[in-house]
Short mmCIF file of C-alpha atoms and ligand atoms in Angstrom, two decimals:
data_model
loop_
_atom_site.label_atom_id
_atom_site.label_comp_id
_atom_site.label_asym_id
_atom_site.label_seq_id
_atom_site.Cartn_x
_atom_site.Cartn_y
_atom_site.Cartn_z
CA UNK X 1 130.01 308.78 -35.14
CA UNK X 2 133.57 309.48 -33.76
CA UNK X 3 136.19 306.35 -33.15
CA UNK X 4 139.03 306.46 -31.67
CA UNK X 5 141.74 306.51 -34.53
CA UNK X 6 145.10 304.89 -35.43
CA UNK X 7 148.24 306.91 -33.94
CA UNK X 8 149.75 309.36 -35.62
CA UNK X 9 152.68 307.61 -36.71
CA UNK X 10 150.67 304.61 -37.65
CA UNK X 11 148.56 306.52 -39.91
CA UNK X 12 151.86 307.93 -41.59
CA UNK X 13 153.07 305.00 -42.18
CA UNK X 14 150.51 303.32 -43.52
CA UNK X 15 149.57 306.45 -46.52
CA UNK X 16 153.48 306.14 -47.12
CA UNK X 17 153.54 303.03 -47.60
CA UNK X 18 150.05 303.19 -49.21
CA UNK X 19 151.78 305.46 -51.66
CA UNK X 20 155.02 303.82 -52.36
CA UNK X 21 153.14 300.36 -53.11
CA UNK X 22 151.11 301.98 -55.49
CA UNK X 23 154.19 303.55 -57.90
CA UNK X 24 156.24 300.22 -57.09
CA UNK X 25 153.24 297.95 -58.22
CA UNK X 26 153.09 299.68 -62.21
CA UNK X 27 156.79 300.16 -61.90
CA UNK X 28 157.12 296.38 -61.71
CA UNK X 29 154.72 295.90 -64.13
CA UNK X 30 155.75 298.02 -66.46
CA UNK X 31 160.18 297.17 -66.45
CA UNK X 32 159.51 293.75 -67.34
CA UNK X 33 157.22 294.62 -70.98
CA UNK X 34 159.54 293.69 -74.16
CA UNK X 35 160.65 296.66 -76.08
CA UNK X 36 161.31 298.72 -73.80
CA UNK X 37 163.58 302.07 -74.14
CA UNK X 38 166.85 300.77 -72.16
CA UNK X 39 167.60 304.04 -70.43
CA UNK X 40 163.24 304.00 -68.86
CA UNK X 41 163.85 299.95 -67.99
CA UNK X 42 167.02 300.72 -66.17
CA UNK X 43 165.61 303.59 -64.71
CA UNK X 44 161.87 301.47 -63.31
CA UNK X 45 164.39 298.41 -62.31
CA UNK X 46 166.66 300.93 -60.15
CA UNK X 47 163.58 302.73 -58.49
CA UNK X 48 161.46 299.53 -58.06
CA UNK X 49 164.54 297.66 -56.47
CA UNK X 50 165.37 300.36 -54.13
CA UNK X 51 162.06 301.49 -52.75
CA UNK X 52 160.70 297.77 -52.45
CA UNK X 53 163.79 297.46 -50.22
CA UNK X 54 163.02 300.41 -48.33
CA UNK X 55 159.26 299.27 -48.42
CA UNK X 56 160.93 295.92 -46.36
CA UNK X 57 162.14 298.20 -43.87
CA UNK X 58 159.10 300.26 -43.86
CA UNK X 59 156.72 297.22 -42.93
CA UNK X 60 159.27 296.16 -40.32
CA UNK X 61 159.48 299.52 -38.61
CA UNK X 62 154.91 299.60 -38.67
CA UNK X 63 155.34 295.94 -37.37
CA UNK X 64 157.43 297.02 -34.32
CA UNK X 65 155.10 300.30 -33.81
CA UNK X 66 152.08 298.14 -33.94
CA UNK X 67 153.14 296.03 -31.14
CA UNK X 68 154.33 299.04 -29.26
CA UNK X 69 151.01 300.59 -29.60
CA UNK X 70 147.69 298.99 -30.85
CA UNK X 71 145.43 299.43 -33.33
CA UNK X 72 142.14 301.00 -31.89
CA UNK X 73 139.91 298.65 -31.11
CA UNK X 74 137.03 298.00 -33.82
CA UNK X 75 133.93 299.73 -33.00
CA UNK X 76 131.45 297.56 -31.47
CA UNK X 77 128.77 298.46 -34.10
CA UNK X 78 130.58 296.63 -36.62
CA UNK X 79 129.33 292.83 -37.60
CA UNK X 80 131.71 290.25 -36.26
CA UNK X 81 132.04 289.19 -39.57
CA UNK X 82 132.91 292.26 -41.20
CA UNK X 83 135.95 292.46 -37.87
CA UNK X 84 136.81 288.85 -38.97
CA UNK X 85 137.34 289.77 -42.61
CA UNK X 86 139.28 293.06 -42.10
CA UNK X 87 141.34 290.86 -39.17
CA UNK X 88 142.45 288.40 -41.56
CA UNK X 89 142.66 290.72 -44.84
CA UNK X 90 145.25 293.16 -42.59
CA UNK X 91 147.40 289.77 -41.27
CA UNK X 92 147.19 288.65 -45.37
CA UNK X 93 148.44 292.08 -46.35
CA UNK X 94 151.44 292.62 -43.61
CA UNK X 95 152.38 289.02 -44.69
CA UNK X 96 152.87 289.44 -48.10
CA UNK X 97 154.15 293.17 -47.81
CA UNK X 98 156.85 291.26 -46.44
CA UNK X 99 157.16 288.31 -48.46
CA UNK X 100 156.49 289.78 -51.66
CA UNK X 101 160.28 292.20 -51.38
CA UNK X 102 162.08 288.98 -49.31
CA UNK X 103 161.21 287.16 -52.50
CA UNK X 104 162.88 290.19 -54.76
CA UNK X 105 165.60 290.22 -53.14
CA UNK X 106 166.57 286.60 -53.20
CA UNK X 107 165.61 287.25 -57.38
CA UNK X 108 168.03 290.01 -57.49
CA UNK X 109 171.42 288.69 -55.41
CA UNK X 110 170.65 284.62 -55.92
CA UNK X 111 170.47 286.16 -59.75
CA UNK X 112 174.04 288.45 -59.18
CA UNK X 113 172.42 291.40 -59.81
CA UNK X 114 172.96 295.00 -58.24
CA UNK X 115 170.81 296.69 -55.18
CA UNK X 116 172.01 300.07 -56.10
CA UNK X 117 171.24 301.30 -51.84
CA UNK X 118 172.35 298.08 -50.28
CA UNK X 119 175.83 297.79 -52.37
CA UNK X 120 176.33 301.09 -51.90
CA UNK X 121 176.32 300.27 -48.48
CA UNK X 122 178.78 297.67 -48.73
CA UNK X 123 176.03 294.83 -47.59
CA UNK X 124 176.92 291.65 -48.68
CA UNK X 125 174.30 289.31 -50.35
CA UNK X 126 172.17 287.41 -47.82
CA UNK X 127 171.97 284.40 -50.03
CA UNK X 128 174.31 282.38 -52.49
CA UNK X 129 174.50 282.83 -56.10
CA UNK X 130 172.33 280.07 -57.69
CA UNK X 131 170.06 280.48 -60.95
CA UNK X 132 167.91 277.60 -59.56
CA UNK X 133 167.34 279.76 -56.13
CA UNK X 134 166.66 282.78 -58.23
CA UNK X 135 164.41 280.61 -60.78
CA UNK X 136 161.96 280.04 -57.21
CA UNK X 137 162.01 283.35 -56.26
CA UNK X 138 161.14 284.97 -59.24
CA UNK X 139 157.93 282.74 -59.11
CA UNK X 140 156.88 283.70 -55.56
CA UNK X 141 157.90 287.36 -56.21
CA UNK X 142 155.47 286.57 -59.36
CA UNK X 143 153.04 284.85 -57.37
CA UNK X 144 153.10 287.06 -54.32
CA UNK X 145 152.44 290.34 -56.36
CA UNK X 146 149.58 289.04 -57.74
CA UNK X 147 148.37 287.69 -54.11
CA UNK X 148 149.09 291.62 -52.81
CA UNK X 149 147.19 293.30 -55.46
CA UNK X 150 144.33 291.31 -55.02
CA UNK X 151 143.92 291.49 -51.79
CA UNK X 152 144.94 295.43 -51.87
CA UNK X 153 141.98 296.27 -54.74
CA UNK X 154 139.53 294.21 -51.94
CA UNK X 155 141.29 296.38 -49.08
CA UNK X 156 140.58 299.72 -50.98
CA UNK X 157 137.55 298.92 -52.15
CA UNK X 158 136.40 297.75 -48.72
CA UNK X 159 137.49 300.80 -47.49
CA UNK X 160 136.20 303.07 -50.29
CA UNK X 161 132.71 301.45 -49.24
CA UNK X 162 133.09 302.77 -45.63
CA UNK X 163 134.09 305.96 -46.21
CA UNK X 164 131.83 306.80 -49.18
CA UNK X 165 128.84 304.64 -48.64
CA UNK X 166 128.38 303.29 -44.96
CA UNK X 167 130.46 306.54 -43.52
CA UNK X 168 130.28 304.49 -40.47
CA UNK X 169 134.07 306.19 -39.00
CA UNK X 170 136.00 302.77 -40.05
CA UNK X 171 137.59 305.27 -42.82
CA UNK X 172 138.52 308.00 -40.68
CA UNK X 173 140.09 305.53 -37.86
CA UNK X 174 143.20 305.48 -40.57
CA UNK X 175 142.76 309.41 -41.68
CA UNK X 176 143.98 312.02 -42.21
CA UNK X 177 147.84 310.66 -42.97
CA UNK X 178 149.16 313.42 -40.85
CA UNK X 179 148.74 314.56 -37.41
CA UNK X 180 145.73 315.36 -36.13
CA UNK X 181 143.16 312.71 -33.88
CA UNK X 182 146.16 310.75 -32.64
CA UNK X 183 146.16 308.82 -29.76
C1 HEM M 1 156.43 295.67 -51.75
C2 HEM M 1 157.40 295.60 -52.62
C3 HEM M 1 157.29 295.05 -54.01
C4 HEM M 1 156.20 294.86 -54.82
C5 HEM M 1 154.72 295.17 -54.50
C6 HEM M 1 156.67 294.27 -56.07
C7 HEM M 1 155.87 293.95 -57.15
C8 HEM M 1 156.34 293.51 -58.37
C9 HEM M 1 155.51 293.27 -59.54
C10 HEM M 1 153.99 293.47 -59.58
C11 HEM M 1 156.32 292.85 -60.55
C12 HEM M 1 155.91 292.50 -61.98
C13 HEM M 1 155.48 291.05 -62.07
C14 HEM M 1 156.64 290.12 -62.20
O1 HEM M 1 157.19 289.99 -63.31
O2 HEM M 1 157.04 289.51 -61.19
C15 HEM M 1 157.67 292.82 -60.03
C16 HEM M 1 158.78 292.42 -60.74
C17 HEM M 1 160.06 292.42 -60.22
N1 HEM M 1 160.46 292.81 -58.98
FE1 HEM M 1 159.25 293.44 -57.49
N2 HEM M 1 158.04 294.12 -55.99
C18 HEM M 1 158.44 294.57 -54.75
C19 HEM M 1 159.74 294.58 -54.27
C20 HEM M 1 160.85 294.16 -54.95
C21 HEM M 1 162.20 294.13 -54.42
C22 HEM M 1 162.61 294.55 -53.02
C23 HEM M 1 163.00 293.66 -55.42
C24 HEM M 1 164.49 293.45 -55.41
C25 HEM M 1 165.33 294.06 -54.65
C26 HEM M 1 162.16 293.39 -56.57
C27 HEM M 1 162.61 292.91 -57.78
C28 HEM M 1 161.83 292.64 -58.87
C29 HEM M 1 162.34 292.11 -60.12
C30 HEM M 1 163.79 291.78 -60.43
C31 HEM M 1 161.23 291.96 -60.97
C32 HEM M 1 161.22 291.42 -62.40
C33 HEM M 1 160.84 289.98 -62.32
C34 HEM M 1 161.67 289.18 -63.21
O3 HEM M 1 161.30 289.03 -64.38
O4 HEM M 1 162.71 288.72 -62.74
N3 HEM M 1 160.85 293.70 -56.25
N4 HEM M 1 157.65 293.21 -58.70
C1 HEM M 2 148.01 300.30 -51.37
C2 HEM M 2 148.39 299.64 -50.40
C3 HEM M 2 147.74 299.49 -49.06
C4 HEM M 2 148.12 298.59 -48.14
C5 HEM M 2 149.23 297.55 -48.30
C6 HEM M 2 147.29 298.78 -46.97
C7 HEM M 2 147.40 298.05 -45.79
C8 HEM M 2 146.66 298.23 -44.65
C9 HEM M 2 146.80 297.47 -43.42
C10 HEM M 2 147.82 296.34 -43.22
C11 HEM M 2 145.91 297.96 -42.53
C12 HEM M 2 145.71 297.48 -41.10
C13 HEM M 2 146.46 298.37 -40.16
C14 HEM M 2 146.70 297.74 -38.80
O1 HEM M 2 145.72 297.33 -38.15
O2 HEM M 2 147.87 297.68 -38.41
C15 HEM M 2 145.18 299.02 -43.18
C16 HEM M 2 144.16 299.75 -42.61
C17 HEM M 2 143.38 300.65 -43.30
N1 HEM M 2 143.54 301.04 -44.63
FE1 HEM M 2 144.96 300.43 -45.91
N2 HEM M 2 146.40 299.80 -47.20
C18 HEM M 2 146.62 300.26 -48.47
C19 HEM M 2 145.94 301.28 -49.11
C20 HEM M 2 144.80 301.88 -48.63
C21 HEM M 2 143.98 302.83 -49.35
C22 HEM M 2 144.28 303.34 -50.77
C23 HEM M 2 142.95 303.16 -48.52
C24 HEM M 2 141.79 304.10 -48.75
C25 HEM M 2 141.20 304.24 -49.91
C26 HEM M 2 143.13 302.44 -47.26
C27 HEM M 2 142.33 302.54 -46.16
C28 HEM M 2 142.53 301.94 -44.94
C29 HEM M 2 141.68 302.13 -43.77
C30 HEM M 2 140.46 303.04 -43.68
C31 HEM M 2 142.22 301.33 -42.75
C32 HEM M 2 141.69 301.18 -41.30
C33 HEM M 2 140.78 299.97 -41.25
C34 HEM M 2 140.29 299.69 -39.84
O3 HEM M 2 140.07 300.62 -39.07
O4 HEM M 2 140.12 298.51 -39.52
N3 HEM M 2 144.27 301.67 -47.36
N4 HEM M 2 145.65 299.18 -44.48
#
C-alpha cells in the first residue's frame, strides 16, 4: 500500500531530531550520576546544554515548516482511534520537545551558569538570577524528561509495530530521512 509521505524536509528534520534526542536523553542521564570523572561531566554538561538549545531551535524551525506545509493526511484505512491517539501523542511530543529545553534553560541562567553557544554569542540571559526560579525549573526539566521519554518509547514502539508488524505504510509516510517520495 503506497501513502503519500511527509516532505522531504519534514522527514529530515524529524530523524535529526530523532537522533539528537536520543544522545541528549543518556547524556542527561548520565552528567548528573555522583562520581563522575570531572573532565567526562564537563564534557556531557557542555554537549547536552548546547544541542538541547539547538534542539529548541530545531522544533521551532519543524513547527514553522509544518504550518507551511502539512502533514499527509492519515490514510483512511486507519481506525479513528488509532488517528486520535497518534493526533494527540504528536501534539504531547512537540509540546514537551519544547518545554522540556525552555525549562533547561531557565535551570542553567536563573542558576548563573554558562551556555557555552549562546554566551559565545553575546546573548544575554532571558531570565533573572534567582535559586528559587532555578529550584522550579530543575523540577519541570526533571518532570518533563520523564513525560518525553515516555511518551517517545510509546511513539517508537507504536511505530516499530507499523512498520514491522501491521506494514500498513504509516512507517514509510516518515521514511527514508533523506530525499526521496517527497511531496
Ligand atoms: C530536548 C532537549 C532536552 C532533553 C530531552 C533533556 C533531558 C534531560 C534529562 C533526561 C536529564 C536528566 C534528568 C534530570 O536530572 O533532570 C537532564 C538534566 C539536565 N538538563 Fe536537560 N534536556 C534537554 C535540554 C536541556 C537544555 C536546553 C538545557 C540547558 C541549556 C538542559 C540542562 C540540563 C541540566 C542543567 C540538567 C541537570 C539537572 C540538574 O540536576 O540541575 N537540558 N536533561
Ligand atoms: C526520539 C525521538 C522522536 C520524537 C521526539 C519523534 C516525534 C515525532 C512527531 C512529533 C511526529 C509527528 C510529525 C508531524 O505530524 O508533524 C512523528 C512522526 C513519526 N515518527 Fe517519530 N519521533 C521520534 C523518534 C522516532 C523513531 C525512533 C521512529 C521509528 C522507529 C519514529 C517514527 C515515526 C513515524 C513512522 C512517524 C509518522 C507517523 C504518521 O504518519 O502519523 N519516530 N515523530
Amino acid at each position: 500500500m503506497s501513502n503519500p509521505t511527509y516532505s522531504a524536509p519534514a522527514r529530515a528534520l524529524h530523524w535529526l531530531m530523532a537522533i539528537l534526542i536520543l544522545l541528549t536523553i543518556p547524556a542527561g542521564l548520565i552528567m548528573v550520576q555522583e562520581g563522575l570523572e570531572r573532565s567526562v561531566q564537563n564534557a556531557l554538561f557542555i554537549f547536552h546544554k548546547n544541542v538541547g538549545v539547538a534542539l529548541l531551535i530545531l522544533v521551532l524551525l519543524r513547527l514553522f515548516w509544518r504550518w507551511r506545509s502539512p502533514p499527509p493526511p492519515k490514510p483512511a484505512s486507519l481506525p479513528a482511534l488509532q488517528a486520535k491517539a497518534a493526533e494527540l501523542s504528536h501534539a504531547g511530543l512537540y509540546v514537551l520537545m519544547i518545554a522540556v529545553p525552555v525549562a533547561g534553560y531557565v535551570r542553567v541562567k536563573a542558576g548563573g551558569f554558562p551556555i557555552e553557544s549562546l554566551d559565545a554569542l553575546n546573548m544575554p540571559s532571558l531570565v533573572p538570577r534567582s535559586d528559587a526560579l532555578a529550584e522550579v525549573a530543575k523540577l519541570v526539566h526533571y518532570g518533563a524528561g520523564l513525560a518525553i521519554m515516555a511518551l517517545i518509547a510509546l511513539h517508537v514502539g507504536a511505530a516499530l509495530f507499523h512498520g514491522i508488524v501491521k506494514r500498513d505504510g504509516i512507517f514509510s509516510r516518515m521514511w527514508p530521512p533523506l530525499g526521496g517520495g517527497g511531496r
